[in-house]
Tab-separated table of C-alpha atoms in Angstrom:
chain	number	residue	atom	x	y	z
E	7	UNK	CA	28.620	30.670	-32.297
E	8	UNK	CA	28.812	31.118	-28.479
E	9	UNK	CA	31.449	28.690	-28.300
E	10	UNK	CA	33.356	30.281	-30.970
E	11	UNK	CA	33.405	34.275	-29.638
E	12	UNK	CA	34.505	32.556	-25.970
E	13	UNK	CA	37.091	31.177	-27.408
E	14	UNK	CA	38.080	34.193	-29.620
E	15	UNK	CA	37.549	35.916	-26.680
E	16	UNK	CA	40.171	33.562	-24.601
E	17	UNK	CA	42.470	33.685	-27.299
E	18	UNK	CA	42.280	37.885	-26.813
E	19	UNK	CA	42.994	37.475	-23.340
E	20	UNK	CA	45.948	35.067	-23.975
E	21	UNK	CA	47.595	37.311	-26.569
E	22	UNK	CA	46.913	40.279	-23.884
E	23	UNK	CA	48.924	38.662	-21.294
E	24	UNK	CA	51.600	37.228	-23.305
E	25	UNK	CA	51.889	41.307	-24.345
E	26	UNK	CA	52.192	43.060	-21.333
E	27	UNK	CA	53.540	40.754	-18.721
E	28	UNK	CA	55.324	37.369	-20.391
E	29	UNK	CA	57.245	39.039	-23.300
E	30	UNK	CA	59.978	36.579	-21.712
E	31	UNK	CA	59.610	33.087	-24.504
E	32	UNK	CA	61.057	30.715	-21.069
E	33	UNK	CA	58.001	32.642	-18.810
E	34	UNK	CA	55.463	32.456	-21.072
E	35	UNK	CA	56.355	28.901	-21.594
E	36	UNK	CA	56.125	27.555	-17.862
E	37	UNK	CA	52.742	30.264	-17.907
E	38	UNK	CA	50.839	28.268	-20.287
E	39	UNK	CA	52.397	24.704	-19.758
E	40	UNK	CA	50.880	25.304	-16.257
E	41	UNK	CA	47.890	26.200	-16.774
E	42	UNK	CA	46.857	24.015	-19.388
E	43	UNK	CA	48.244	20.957	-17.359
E	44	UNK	CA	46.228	21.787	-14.818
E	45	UNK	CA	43.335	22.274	-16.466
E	46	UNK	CA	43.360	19.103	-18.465
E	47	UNK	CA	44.533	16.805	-16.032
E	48	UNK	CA	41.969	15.054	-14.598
E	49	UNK	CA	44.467	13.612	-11.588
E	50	UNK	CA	44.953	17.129	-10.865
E	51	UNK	CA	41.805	18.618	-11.285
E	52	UNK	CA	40.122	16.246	-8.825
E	53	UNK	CA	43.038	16.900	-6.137
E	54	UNK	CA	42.524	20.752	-6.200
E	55	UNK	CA	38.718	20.523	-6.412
E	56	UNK	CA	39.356	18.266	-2.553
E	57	UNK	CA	41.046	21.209	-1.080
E	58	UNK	CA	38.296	23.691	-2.880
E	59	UNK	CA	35.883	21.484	-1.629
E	60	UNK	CA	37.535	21.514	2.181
E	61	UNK	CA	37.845	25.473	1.772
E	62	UNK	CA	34.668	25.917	0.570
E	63	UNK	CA	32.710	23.314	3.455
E	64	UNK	CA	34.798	25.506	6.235
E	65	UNK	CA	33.542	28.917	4.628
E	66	UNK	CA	29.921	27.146	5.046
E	67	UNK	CA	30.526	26.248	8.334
E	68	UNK	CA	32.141	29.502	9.366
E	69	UNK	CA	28.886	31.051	7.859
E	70	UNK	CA	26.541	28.770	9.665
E	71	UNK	CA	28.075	30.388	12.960
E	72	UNK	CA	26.834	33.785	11.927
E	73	UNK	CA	23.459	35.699	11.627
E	74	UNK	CA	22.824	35.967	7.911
E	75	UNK	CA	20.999	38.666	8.152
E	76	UNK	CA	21.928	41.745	5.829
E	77	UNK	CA	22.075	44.012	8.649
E	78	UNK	CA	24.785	41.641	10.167
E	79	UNK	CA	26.880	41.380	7.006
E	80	UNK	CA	28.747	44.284	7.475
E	81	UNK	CA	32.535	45.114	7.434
E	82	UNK	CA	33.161	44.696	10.653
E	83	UNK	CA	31.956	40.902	10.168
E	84	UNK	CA	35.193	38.828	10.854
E	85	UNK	CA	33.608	36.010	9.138
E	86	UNK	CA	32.929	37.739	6.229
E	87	UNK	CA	36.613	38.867	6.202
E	88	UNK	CA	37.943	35.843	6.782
E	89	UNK	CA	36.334	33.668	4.120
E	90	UNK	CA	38.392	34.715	1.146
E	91	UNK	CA	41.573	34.176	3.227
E	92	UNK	CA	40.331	30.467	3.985
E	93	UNK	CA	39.843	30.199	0.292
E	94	UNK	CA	42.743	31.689	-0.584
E	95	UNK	CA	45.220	29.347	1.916
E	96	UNK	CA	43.486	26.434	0.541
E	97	UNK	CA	43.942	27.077	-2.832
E	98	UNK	CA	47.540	28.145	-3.089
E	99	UNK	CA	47.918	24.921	-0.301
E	100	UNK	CA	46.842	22.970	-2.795
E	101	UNK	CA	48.916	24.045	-5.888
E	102	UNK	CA	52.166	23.623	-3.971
E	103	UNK	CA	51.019	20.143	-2.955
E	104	UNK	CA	50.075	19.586	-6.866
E	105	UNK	CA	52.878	21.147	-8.439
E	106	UNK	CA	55.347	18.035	-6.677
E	107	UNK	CA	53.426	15.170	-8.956
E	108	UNK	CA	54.323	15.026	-12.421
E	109	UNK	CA	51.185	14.920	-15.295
E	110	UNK	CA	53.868	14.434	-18.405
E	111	UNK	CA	57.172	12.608	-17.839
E	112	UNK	CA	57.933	13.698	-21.337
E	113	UNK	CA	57.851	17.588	-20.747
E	114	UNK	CA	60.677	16.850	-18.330
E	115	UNK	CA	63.142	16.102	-20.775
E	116	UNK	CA	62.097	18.939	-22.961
E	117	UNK	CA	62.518	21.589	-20.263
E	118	UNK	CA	65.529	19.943	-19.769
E	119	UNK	CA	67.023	19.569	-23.326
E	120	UNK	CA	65.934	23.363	-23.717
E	121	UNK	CA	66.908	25.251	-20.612
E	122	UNK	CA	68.450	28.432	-20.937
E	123	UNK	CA	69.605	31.033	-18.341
E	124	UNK	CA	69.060	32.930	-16.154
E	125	UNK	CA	66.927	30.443	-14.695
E	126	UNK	CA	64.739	32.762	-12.675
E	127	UNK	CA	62.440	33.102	-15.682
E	128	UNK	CA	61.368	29.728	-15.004
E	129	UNK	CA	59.993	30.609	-11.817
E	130	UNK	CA	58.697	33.729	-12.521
E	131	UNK	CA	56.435	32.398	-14.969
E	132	UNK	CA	55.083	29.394	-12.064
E	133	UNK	CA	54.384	32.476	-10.054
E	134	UNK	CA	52.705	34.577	-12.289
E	135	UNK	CA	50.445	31.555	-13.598
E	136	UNK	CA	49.950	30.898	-10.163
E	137	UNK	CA	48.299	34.354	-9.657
E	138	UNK	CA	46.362	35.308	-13.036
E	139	UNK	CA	45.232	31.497	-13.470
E	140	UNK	CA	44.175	31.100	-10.093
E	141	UNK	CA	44.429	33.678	-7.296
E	142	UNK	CA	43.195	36.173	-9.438
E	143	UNK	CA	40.129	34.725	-11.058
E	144	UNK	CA	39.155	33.847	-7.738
E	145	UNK	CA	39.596	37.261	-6.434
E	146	UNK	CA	36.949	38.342	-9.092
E	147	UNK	CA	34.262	36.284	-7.902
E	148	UNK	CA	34.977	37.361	-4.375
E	149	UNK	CA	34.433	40.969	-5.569
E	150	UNK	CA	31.502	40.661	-7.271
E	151	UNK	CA	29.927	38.706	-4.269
E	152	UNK	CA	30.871	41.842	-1.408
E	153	UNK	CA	30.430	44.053	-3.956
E	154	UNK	CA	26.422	42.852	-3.565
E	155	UNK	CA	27.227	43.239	0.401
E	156	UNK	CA	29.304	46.420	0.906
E	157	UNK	CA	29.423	48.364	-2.237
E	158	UNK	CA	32.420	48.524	-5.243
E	159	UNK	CA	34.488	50.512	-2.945
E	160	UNK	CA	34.770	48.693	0.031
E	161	UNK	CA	34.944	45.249	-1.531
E	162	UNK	CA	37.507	46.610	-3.914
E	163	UNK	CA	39.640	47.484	-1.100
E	164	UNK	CA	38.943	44.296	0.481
E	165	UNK	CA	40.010	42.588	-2.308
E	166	UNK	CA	42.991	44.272	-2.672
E	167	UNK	CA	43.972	43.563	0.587
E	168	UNK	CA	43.423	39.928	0.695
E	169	UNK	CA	45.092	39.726	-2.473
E	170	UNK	CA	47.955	41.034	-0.859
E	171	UNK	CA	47.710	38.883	1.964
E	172	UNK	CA	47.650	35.580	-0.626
E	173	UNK	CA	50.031	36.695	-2.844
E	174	UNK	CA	52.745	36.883	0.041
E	175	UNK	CA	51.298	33.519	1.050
E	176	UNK	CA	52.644	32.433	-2.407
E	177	UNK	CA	55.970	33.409	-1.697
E	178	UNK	CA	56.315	31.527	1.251
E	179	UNK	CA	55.145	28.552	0.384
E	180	UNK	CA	57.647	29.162	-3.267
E	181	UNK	CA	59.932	30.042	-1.527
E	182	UNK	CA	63.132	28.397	-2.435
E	183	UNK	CA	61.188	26.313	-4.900
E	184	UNK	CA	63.467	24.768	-7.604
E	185	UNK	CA	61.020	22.770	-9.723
E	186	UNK	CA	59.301	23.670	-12.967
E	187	UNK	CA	55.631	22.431	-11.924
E	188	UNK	CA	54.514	19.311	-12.926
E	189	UNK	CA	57.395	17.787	-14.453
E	190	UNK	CA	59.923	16.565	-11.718
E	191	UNK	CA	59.846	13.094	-10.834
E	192	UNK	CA	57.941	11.948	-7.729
E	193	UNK	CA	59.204	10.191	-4.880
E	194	UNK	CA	56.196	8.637	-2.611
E	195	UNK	CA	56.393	10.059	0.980
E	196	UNK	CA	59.178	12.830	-0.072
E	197	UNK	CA	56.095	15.399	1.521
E	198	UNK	CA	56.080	13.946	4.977
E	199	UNK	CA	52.164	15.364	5.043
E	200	UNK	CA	52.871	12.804	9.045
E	201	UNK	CA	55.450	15.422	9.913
E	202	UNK	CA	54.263	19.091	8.869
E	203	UNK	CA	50.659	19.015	9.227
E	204	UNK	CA	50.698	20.481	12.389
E	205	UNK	CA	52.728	23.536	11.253
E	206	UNK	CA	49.828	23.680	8.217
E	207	UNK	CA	46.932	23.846	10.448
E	208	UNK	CA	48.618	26.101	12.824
E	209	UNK	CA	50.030	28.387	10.279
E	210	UNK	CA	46.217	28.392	9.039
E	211	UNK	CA	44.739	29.617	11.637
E	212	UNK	CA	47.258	31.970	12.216
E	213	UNK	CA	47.533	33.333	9.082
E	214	UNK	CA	43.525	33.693	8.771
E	215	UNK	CA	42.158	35.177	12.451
E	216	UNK	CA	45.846	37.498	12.782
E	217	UNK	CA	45.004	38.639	9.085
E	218	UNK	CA	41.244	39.236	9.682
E	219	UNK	CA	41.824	41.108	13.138
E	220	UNK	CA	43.833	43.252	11.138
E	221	UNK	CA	41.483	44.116	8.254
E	222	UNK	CA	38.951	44.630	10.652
E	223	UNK	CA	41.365	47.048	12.423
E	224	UNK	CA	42.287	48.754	9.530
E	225	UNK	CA	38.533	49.155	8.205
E	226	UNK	CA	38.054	51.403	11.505
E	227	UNK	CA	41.014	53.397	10.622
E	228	UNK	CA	41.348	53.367	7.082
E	229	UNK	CA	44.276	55.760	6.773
E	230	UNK	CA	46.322	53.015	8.019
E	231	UNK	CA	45.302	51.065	5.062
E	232	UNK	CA	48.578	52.505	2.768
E	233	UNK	CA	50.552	51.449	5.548
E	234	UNK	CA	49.929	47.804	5.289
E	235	UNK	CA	50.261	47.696	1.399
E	236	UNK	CA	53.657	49.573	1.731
E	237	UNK	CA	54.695	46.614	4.267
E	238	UNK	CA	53.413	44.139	1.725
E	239	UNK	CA	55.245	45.800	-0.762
E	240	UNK	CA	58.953	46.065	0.949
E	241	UNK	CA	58.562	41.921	2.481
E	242	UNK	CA	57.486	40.979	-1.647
E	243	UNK	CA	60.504	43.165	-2.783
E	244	UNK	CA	62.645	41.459	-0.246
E	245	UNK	CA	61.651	37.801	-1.395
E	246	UNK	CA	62.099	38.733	-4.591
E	247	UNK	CA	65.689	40.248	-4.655
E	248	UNK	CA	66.603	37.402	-2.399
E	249	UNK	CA	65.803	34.434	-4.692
E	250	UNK	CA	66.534	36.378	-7.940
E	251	UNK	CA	70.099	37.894	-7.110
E	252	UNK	CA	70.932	34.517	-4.987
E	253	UNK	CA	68.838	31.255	-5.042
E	254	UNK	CA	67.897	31.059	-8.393
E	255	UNK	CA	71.492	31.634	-9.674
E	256	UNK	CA	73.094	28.920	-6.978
E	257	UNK	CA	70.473	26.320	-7.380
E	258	UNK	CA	69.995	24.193	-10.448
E	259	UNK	CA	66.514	23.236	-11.778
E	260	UNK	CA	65.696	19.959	-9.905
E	261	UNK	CA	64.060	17.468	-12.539
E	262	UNK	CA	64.577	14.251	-10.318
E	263	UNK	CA	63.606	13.791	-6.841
E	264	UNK	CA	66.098	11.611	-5.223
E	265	UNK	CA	64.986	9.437	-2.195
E	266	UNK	CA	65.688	10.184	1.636
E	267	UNK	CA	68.486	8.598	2.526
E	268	UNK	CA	66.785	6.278	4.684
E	269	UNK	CA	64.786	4.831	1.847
E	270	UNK	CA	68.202	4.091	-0.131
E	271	UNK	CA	69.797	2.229	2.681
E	272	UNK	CA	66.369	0.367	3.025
E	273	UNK	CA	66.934	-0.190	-1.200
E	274	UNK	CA	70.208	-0.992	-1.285
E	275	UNK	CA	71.275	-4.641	-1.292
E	276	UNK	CA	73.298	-6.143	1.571
């Protein structure tokens, strides 16, 4: 019986979402096929759950290097403002580096015997699995934890801001994307991780000890607060008028990586 009222339950909460924001059949389509590929692949699974488990050992360790006191877990805490950003990076790291290797060769040809335009739909339906499948389930559990620490209000408005933070993370790492998730062909060594894992690490810390300085900042001054959501607004806006009004209508769904051209000449006969 508990079974059964969960599932009723997640059937609600599917029929919810397809309502109010996938009334678009191509969006709701790349919504669920991503979400249930990822949660029944067991390839996939077990690659997110590494960078989880790397995100979740460096929130330990970033903990360990605090006093765990109660009277030292306040807001000004940059380690308690960071974590959710390290989590965050981490996750979303991981789904772009998932999203490259196929699960079902045969979905391919279906998205491609059945594509329709515009072609942005596509996308927008990655993205918003991406962030009500993942960043914001996530986001919950972070709440209820600083909820425990600071009180509903302030860990709402942390939340809120680090939700910001991560979901303009998403666009950045999307950006320019072309591939419906999961299905595209894989080349082996197409993600040079040799090449732009120095960029990754420094973009990490970067993107973590800038954003938690600022947080901190902005929970001395909180009027400032509107300020940073109105930025985070206008550079979302921006990325999204860009790739809707110009990339996605230029660039063709890519359902076949093709090899560097190094690798062909190395291929080719003599």
């Amino acid at each position: 019986k508990g079974r059964l009222n969960l599932k009723k339950m997640r059937d609600l909460l599917s029929r919810g979402i397809d309502a109010v924001i996938l009334k678009n059949p191509t969006q709701r389509a790349v919504f669920h096929f991503f979400g249930q590929t990822l949660w029944r692949s067991t390839l996939h699974k077990m690659r997110l759950f590494n960078y989880l488990a790397v995100s979740s050992a460096l929130a330990l360790i970033m903990l360990s290097t605090t006093q765990l006191l109660r009277s030292h877990m306040t807001i000004s805490n940059r380690t308690l403002l960071a974590i959710p950003l390290v989590l965050s990076f981490f996750l979303l790291l991981g789904i772009r580096t998932l999203a490259n290797v196929p699960a079902s060769l045969e979905a391919n040809w279906v998205f491609q015997i059945t594509e329709r335009t515009p072609r942005r739909h596509y996308f927008a339906g990655f993205k918003k699995a991406v962030f009500f499948e993942t960043l914001f389930p996530l986001f919950v559990l972070v709440f209820i934890f600083y909820s425990y620490l600071w009180g509903w209000k302030s860990a709402l408005l942390h939340c809120l801001y680090c939700l910001a933070a991560s979901a303009l993370l998403m666009e950045a790492l999307f950006l320019r994307y072309p591939k419906v998730p999961f299905t595209c062909t894989y080349v082996p060594g197409k993600a040079k991780v040799h090449v732009y894992w120095l960029p990754y690490v420094i973009g990490f810390f970067v993107y973590v000890s800038f954003l938690s300085s600022l947080e901190r900042f902005l929970f001395a001054y909180p009027r400032y607060f509107l300020n940073y959501f109105v930025i985070c607004g206008v550079l979302f806006a921006a990325s999204w008028l860009y790739q809707n009004l110009y990339f996605y209508g230029h660039q063709p769904i890519v359902y076949h990586e093709e090899p560097e051209p190094v690798m062909i000449s190395l291929e080719s006969p003599p």
